[in-house]
mmCIF file with all atom_site columns, C-alpha atoms in Angstrom:
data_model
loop_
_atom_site.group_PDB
_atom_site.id
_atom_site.type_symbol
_atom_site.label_atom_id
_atom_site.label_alt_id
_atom_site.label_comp_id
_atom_site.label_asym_id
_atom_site.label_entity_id
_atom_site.label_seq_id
_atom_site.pdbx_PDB_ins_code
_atom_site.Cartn_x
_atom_site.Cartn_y
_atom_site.Cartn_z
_atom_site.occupancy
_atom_site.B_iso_or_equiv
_atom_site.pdbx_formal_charge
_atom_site.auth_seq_id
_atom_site.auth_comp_id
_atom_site.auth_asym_id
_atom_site.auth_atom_id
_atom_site.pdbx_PDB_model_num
ATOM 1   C CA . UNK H 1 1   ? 28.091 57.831 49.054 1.00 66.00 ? 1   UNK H CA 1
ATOM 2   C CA . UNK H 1 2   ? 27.004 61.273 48.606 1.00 72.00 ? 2   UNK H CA 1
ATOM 3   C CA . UNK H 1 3   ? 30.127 62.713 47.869 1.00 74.00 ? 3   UNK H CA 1
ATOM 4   C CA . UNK H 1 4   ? 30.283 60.072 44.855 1.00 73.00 ? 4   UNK H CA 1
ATOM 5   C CA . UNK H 1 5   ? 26.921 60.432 43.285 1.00 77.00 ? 5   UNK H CA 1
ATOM 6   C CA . UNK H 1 6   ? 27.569 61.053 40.211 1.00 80.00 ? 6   UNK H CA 1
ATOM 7   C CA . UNK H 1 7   ? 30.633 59.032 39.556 1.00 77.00 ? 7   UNK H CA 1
ATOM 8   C CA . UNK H 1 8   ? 29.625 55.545 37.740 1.00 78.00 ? 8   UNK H CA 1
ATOM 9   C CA . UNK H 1 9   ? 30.354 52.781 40.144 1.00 78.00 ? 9   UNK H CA 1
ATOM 10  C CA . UNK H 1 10  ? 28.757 49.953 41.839 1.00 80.00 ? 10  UNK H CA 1
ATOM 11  C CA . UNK H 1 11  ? 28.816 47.925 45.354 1.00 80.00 ? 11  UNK H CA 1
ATOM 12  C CA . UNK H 1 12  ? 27.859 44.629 45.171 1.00 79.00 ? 12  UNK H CA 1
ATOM 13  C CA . UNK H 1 13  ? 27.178 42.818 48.061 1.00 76.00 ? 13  UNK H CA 1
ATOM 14  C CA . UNK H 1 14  ? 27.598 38.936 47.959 1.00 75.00 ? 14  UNK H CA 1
ATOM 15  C CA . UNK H 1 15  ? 26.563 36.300 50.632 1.00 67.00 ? 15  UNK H CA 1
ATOM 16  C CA . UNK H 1 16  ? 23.492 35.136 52.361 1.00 55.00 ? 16  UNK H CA 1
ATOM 17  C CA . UNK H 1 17  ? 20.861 34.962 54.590 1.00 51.00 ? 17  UNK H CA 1
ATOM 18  C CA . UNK H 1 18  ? 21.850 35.094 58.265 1.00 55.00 ? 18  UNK H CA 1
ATOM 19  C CA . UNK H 1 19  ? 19.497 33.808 61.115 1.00 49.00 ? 19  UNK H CA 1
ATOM 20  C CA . UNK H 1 20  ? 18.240 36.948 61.852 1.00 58.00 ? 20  UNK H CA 1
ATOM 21  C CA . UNK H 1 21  ? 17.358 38.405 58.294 1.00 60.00 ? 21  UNK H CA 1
ATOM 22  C CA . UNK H 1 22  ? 16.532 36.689 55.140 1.00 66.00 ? 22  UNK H CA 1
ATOM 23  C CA . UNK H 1 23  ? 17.948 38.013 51.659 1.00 65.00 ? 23  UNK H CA 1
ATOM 24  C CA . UNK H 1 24  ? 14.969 40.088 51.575 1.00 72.00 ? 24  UNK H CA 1
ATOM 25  C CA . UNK H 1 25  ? 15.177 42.111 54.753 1.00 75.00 ? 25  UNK H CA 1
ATOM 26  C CA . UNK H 1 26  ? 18.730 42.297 54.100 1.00 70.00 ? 26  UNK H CA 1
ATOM 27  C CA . UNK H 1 27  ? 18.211 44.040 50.590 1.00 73.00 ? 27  UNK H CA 1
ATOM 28  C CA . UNK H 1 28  ? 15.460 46.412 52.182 1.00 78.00 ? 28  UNK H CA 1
ATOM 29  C CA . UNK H 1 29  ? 17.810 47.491 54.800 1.00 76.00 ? 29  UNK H CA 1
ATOM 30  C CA . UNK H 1 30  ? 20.495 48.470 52.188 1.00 74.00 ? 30  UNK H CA 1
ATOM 31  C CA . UNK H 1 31  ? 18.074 50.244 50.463 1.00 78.00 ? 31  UNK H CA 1
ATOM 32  C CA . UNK H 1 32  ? 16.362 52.283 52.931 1.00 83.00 ? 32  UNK H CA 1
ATOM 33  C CA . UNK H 1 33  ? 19.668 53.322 54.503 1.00 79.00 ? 33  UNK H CA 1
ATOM 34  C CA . UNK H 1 34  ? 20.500 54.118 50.827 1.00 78.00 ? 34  UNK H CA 1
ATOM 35  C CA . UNK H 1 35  ? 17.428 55.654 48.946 1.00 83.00 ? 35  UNK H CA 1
ATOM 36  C CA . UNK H 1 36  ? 18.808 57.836 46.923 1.00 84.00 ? 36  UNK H CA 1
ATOM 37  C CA . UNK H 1 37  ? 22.021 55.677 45.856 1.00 82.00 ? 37  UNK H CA 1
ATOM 38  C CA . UNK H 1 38  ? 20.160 51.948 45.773 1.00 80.00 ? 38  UNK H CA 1
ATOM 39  C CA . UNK H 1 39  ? 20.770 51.860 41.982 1.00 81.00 ? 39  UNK H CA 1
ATOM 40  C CA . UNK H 1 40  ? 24.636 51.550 43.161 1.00 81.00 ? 40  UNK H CA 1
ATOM 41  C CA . UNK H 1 41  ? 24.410 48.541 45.096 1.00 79.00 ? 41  UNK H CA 1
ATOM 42  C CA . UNK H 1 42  ? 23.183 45.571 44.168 1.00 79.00 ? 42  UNK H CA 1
ATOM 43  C CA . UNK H 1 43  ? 22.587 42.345 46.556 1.00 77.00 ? 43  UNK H CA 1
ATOM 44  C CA . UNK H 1 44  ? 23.379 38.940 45.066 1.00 75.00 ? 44  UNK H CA 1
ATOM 45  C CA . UNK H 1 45  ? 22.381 36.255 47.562 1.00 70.00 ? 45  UNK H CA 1
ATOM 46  C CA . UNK H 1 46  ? 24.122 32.426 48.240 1.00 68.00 ? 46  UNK H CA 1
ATOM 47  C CA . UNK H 1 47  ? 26.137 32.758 44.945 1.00 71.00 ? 47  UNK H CA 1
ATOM 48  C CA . UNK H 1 48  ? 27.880 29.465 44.734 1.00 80.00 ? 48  UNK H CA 1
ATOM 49  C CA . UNK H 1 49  ? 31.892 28.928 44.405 1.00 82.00 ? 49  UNK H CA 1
ATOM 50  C CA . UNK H 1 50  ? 32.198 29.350 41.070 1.00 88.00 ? 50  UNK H CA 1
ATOM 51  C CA . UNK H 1 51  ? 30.413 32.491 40.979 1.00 85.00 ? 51  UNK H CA 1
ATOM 52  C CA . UNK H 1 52  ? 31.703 33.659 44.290 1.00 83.00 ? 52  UNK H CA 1
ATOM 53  C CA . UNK H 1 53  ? 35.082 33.356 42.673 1.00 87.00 ? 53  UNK H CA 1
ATOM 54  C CA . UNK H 1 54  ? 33.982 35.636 39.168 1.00 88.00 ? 54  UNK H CA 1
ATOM 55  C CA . UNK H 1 55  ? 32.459 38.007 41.150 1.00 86.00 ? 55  UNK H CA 1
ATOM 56  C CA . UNK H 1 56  ? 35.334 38.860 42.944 1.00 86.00 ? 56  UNK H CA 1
ATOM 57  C CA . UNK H 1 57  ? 37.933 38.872 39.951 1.00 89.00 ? 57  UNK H CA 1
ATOM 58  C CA . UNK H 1 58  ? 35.728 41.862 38.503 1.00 89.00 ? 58  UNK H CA 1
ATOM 59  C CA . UNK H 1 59  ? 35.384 43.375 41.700 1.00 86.00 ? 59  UNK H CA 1
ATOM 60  C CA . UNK H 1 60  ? 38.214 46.763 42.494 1.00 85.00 ? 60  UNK H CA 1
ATOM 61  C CA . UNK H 1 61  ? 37.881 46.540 46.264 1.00 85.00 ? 61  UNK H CA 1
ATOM 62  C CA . UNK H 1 62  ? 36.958 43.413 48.654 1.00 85.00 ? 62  UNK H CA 1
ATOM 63  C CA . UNK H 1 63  ? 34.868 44.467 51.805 1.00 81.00 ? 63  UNK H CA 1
ATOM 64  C CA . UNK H 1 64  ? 35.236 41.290 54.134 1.00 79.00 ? 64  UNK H CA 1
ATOM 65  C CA . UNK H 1 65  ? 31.026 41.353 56.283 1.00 72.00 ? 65  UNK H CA 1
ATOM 66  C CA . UNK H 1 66  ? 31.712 39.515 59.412 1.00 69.00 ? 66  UNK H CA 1
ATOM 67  C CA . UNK H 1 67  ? 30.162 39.954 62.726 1.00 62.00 ? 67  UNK H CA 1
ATOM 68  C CA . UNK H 1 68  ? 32.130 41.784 65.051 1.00 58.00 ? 68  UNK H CA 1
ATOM 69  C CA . UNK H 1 69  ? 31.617 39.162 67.860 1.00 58.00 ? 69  UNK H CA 1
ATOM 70  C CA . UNK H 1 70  ? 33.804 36.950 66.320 1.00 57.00 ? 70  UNK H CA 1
ATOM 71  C CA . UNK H 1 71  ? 36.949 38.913 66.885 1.00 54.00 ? 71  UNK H CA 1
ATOM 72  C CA . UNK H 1 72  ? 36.705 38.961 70.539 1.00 52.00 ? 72  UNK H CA 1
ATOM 73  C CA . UNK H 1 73  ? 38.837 36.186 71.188 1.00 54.00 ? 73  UNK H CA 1
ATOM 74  C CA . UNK H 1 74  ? 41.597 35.582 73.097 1.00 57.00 ? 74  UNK H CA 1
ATOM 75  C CA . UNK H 1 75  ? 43.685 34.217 69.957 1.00 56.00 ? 75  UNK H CA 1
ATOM 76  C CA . UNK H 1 76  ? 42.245 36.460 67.003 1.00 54.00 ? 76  UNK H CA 1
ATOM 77  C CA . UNK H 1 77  ? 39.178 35.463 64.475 1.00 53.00 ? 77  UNK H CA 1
ATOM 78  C CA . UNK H 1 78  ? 37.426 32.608 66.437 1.00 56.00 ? 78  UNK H CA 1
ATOM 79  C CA . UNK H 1 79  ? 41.215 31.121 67.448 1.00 58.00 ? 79  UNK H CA 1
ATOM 80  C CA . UNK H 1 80  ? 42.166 30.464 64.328 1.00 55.00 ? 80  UNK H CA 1
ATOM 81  C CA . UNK H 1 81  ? 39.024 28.253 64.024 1.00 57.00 ? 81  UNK H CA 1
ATOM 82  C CA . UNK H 1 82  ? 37.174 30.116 61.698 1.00 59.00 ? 82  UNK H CA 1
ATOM 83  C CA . UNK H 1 83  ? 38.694 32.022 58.522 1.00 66.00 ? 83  UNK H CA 1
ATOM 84  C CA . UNK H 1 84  ? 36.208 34.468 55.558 1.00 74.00 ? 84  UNK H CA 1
ATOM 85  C CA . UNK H 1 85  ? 36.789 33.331 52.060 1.00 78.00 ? 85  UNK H CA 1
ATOM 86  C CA . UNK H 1 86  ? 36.518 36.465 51.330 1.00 82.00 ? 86  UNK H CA 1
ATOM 87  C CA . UNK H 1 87  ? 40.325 37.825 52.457 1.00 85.00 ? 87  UNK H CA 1
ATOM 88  C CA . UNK H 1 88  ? 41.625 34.669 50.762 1.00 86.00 ? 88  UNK H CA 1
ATOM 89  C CA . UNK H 1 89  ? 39.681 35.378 47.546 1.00 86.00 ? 89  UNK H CA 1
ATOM 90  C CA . UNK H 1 90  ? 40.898 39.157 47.763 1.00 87.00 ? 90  UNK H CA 1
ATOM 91  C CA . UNK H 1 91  ? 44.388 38.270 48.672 1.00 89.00 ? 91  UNK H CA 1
ATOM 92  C CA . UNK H 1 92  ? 44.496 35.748 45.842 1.00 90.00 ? 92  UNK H CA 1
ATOM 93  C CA . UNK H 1 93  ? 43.158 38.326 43.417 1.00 90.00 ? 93  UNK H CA 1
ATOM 94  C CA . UNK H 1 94  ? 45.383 41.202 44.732 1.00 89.00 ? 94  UNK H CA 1
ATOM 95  C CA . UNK H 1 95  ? 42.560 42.938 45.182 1.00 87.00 ? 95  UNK H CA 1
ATOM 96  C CA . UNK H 1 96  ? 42.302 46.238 47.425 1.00 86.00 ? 96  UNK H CA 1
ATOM 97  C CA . UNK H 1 97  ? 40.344 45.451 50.664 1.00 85.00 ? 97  UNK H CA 1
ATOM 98  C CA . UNK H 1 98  ? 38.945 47.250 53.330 1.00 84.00 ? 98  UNK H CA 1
ATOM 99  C CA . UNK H 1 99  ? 38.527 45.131 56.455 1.00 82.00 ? 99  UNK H CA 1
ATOM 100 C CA . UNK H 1 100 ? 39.034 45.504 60.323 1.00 79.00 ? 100 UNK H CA 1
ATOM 101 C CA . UNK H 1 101 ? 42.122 46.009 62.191 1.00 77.00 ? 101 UNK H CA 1
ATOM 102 C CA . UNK H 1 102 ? 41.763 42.130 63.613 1.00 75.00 ? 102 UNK H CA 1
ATOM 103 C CA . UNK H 1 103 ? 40.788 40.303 60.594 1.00 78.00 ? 103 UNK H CA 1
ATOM 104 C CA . UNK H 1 104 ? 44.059 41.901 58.716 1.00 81.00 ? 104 UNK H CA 1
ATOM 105 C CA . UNK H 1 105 ? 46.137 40.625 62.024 1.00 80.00 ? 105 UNK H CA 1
ATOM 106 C CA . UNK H 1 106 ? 45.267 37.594 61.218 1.00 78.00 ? 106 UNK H CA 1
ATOM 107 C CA . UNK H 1 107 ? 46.277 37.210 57.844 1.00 83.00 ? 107 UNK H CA 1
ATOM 108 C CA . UNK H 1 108 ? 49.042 39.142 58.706 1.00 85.00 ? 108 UNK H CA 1
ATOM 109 C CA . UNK H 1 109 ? 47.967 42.399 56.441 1.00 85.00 ? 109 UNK H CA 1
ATOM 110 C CA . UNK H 1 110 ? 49.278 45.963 57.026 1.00 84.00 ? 110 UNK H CA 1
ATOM 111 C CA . UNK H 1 111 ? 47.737 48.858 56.203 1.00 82.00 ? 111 UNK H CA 1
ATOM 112 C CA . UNK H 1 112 ? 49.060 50.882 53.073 1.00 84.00 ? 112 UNK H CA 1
ATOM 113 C CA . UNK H 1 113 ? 46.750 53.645 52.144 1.00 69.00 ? 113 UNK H CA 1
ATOM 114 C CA . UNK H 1 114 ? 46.986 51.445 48.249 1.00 73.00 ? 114 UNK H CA 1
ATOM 115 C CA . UNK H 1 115 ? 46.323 48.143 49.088 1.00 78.00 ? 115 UNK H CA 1
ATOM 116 C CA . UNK H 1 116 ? 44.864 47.808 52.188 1.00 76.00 ? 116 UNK H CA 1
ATOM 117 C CA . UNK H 1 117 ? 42.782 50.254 54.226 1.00 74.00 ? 117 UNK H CA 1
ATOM 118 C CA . UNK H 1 118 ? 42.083 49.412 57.980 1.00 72.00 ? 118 UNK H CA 1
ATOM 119 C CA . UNK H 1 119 ? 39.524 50.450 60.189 1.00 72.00 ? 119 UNK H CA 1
ATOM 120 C CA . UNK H 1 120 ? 39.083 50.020 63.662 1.00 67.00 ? 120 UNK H CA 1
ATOM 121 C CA . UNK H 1 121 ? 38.282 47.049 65.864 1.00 63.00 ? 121 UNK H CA 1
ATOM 122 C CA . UNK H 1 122 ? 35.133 45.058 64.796 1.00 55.00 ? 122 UNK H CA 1
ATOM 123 C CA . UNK H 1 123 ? 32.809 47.533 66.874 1.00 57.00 ? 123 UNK H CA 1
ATOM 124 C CA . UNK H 1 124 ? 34.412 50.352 64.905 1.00 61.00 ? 124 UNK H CA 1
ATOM 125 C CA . UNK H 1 125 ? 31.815 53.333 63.918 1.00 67.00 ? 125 UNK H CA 1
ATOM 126 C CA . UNK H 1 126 ? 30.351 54.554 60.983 1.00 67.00 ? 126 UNK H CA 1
ATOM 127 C CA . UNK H 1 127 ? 32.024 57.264 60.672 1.00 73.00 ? 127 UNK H CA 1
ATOM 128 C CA . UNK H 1 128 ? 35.399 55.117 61.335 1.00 73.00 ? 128 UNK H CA 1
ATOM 129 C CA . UNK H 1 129 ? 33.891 53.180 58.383 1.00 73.00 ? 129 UNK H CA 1
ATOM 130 C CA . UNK H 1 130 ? 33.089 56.080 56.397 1.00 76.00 ? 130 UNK H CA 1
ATOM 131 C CA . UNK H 1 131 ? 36.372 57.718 56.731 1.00 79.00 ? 131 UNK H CA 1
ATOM 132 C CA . UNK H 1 132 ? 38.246 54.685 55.456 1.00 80.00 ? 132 UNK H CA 1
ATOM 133 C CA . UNK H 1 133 ? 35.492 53.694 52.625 1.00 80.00 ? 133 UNK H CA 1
ATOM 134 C CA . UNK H 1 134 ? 36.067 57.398 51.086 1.00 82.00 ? 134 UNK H CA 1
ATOM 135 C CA . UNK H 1 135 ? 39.905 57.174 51.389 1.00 83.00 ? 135 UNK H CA 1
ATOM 136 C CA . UNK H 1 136 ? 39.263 54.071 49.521 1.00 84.00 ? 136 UNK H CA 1
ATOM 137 C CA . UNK H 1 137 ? 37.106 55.473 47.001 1.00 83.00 ? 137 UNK H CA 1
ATOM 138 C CA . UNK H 1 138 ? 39.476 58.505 46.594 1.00 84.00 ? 138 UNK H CA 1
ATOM 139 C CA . UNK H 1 139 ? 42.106 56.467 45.605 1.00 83.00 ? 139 UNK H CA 1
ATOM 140 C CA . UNK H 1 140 ? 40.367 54.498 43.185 1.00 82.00 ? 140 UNK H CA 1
ATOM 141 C CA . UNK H 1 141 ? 38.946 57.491 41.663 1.00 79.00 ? 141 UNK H CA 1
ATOM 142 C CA . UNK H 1 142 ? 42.990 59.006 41.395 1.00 78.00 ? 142 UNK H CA 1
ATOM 143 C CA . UNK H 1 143 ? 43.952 56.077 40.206 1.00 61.00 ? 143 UNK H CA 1
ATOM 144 C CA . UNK H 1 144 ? 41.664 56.136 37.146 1.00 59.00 ? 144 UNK H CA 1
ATOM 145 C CA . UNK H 1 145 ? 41.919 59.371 36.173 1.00 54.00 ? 145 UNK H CA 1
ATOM 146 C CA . UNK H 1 146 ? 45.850 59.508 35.669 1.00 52.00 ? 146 UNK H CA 1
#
């Protein structure tokens, strides 16, 4: 994020508590790993449907959160048993989305450096996820200055 400091744009994180953190832990941790950007990300815990839905028509990029367990399976995401909302929401928006290499397989999404920027298998580092969040960003940023 340092390299985009100063440009005007926010991550917004949307979801819920998991077992292991509540929605406060979970906006500390962004925070602390983020103290001198925290005023570019905001948190918005168990939005309902509706809101779910809003919130991703205004977003520019989807970032699918799953845990990276789930793609270890022999026949992709959980064996079909288990899909994110969040790729269908972004797919139904035509939004840009940055997600791993195993979730895209299974909606059958390549990689075009416009659309859709892959990284890695689920236990991909952060630098993997750094390098593919700036290409992301870079384009975005080219995009709105032409």
């Amino acid at each position: 994020l340092k390299h985009y400091r100063d440009v005007n744009f926010t991550i917004r994180f949307l979801g819920g508590a998991s077992a292991s953190a509540t929605n406060d832990v979970l906006t500390k941790i962004l925070h602390d790993n983020f103290p001198k950007d925290s005023h570019k990300i905001e948190f918005l815990p168990r939005v309902d449907t509706d809101e779910f839905m809003v919130r991703v028509s205004e977003a520019d990029v989807v970032l699918p959160l799953v845990e990276g367990g789930n793609f270890y399976h022999e026949k992709g995401y959980q064996g079909g048993k288990k899909l994110t909302s969040s790729v269908m929401w972004g797919m139904g928006f035509h939004k840009k989305m940055i997600l791993y290499r195993p979730l895209a397989d299974v909606f059958g999404i390549k990689e075009d450096n416009k659309t859709y920027f892959l990284h890695g298998d689920a236990t991909a580092t952060l630098p993997a996820f750094t390098e593919v969040f700036g290409r992301c960003l870079d384009h975005l940023f080219e995009v709105q200055v032409q």
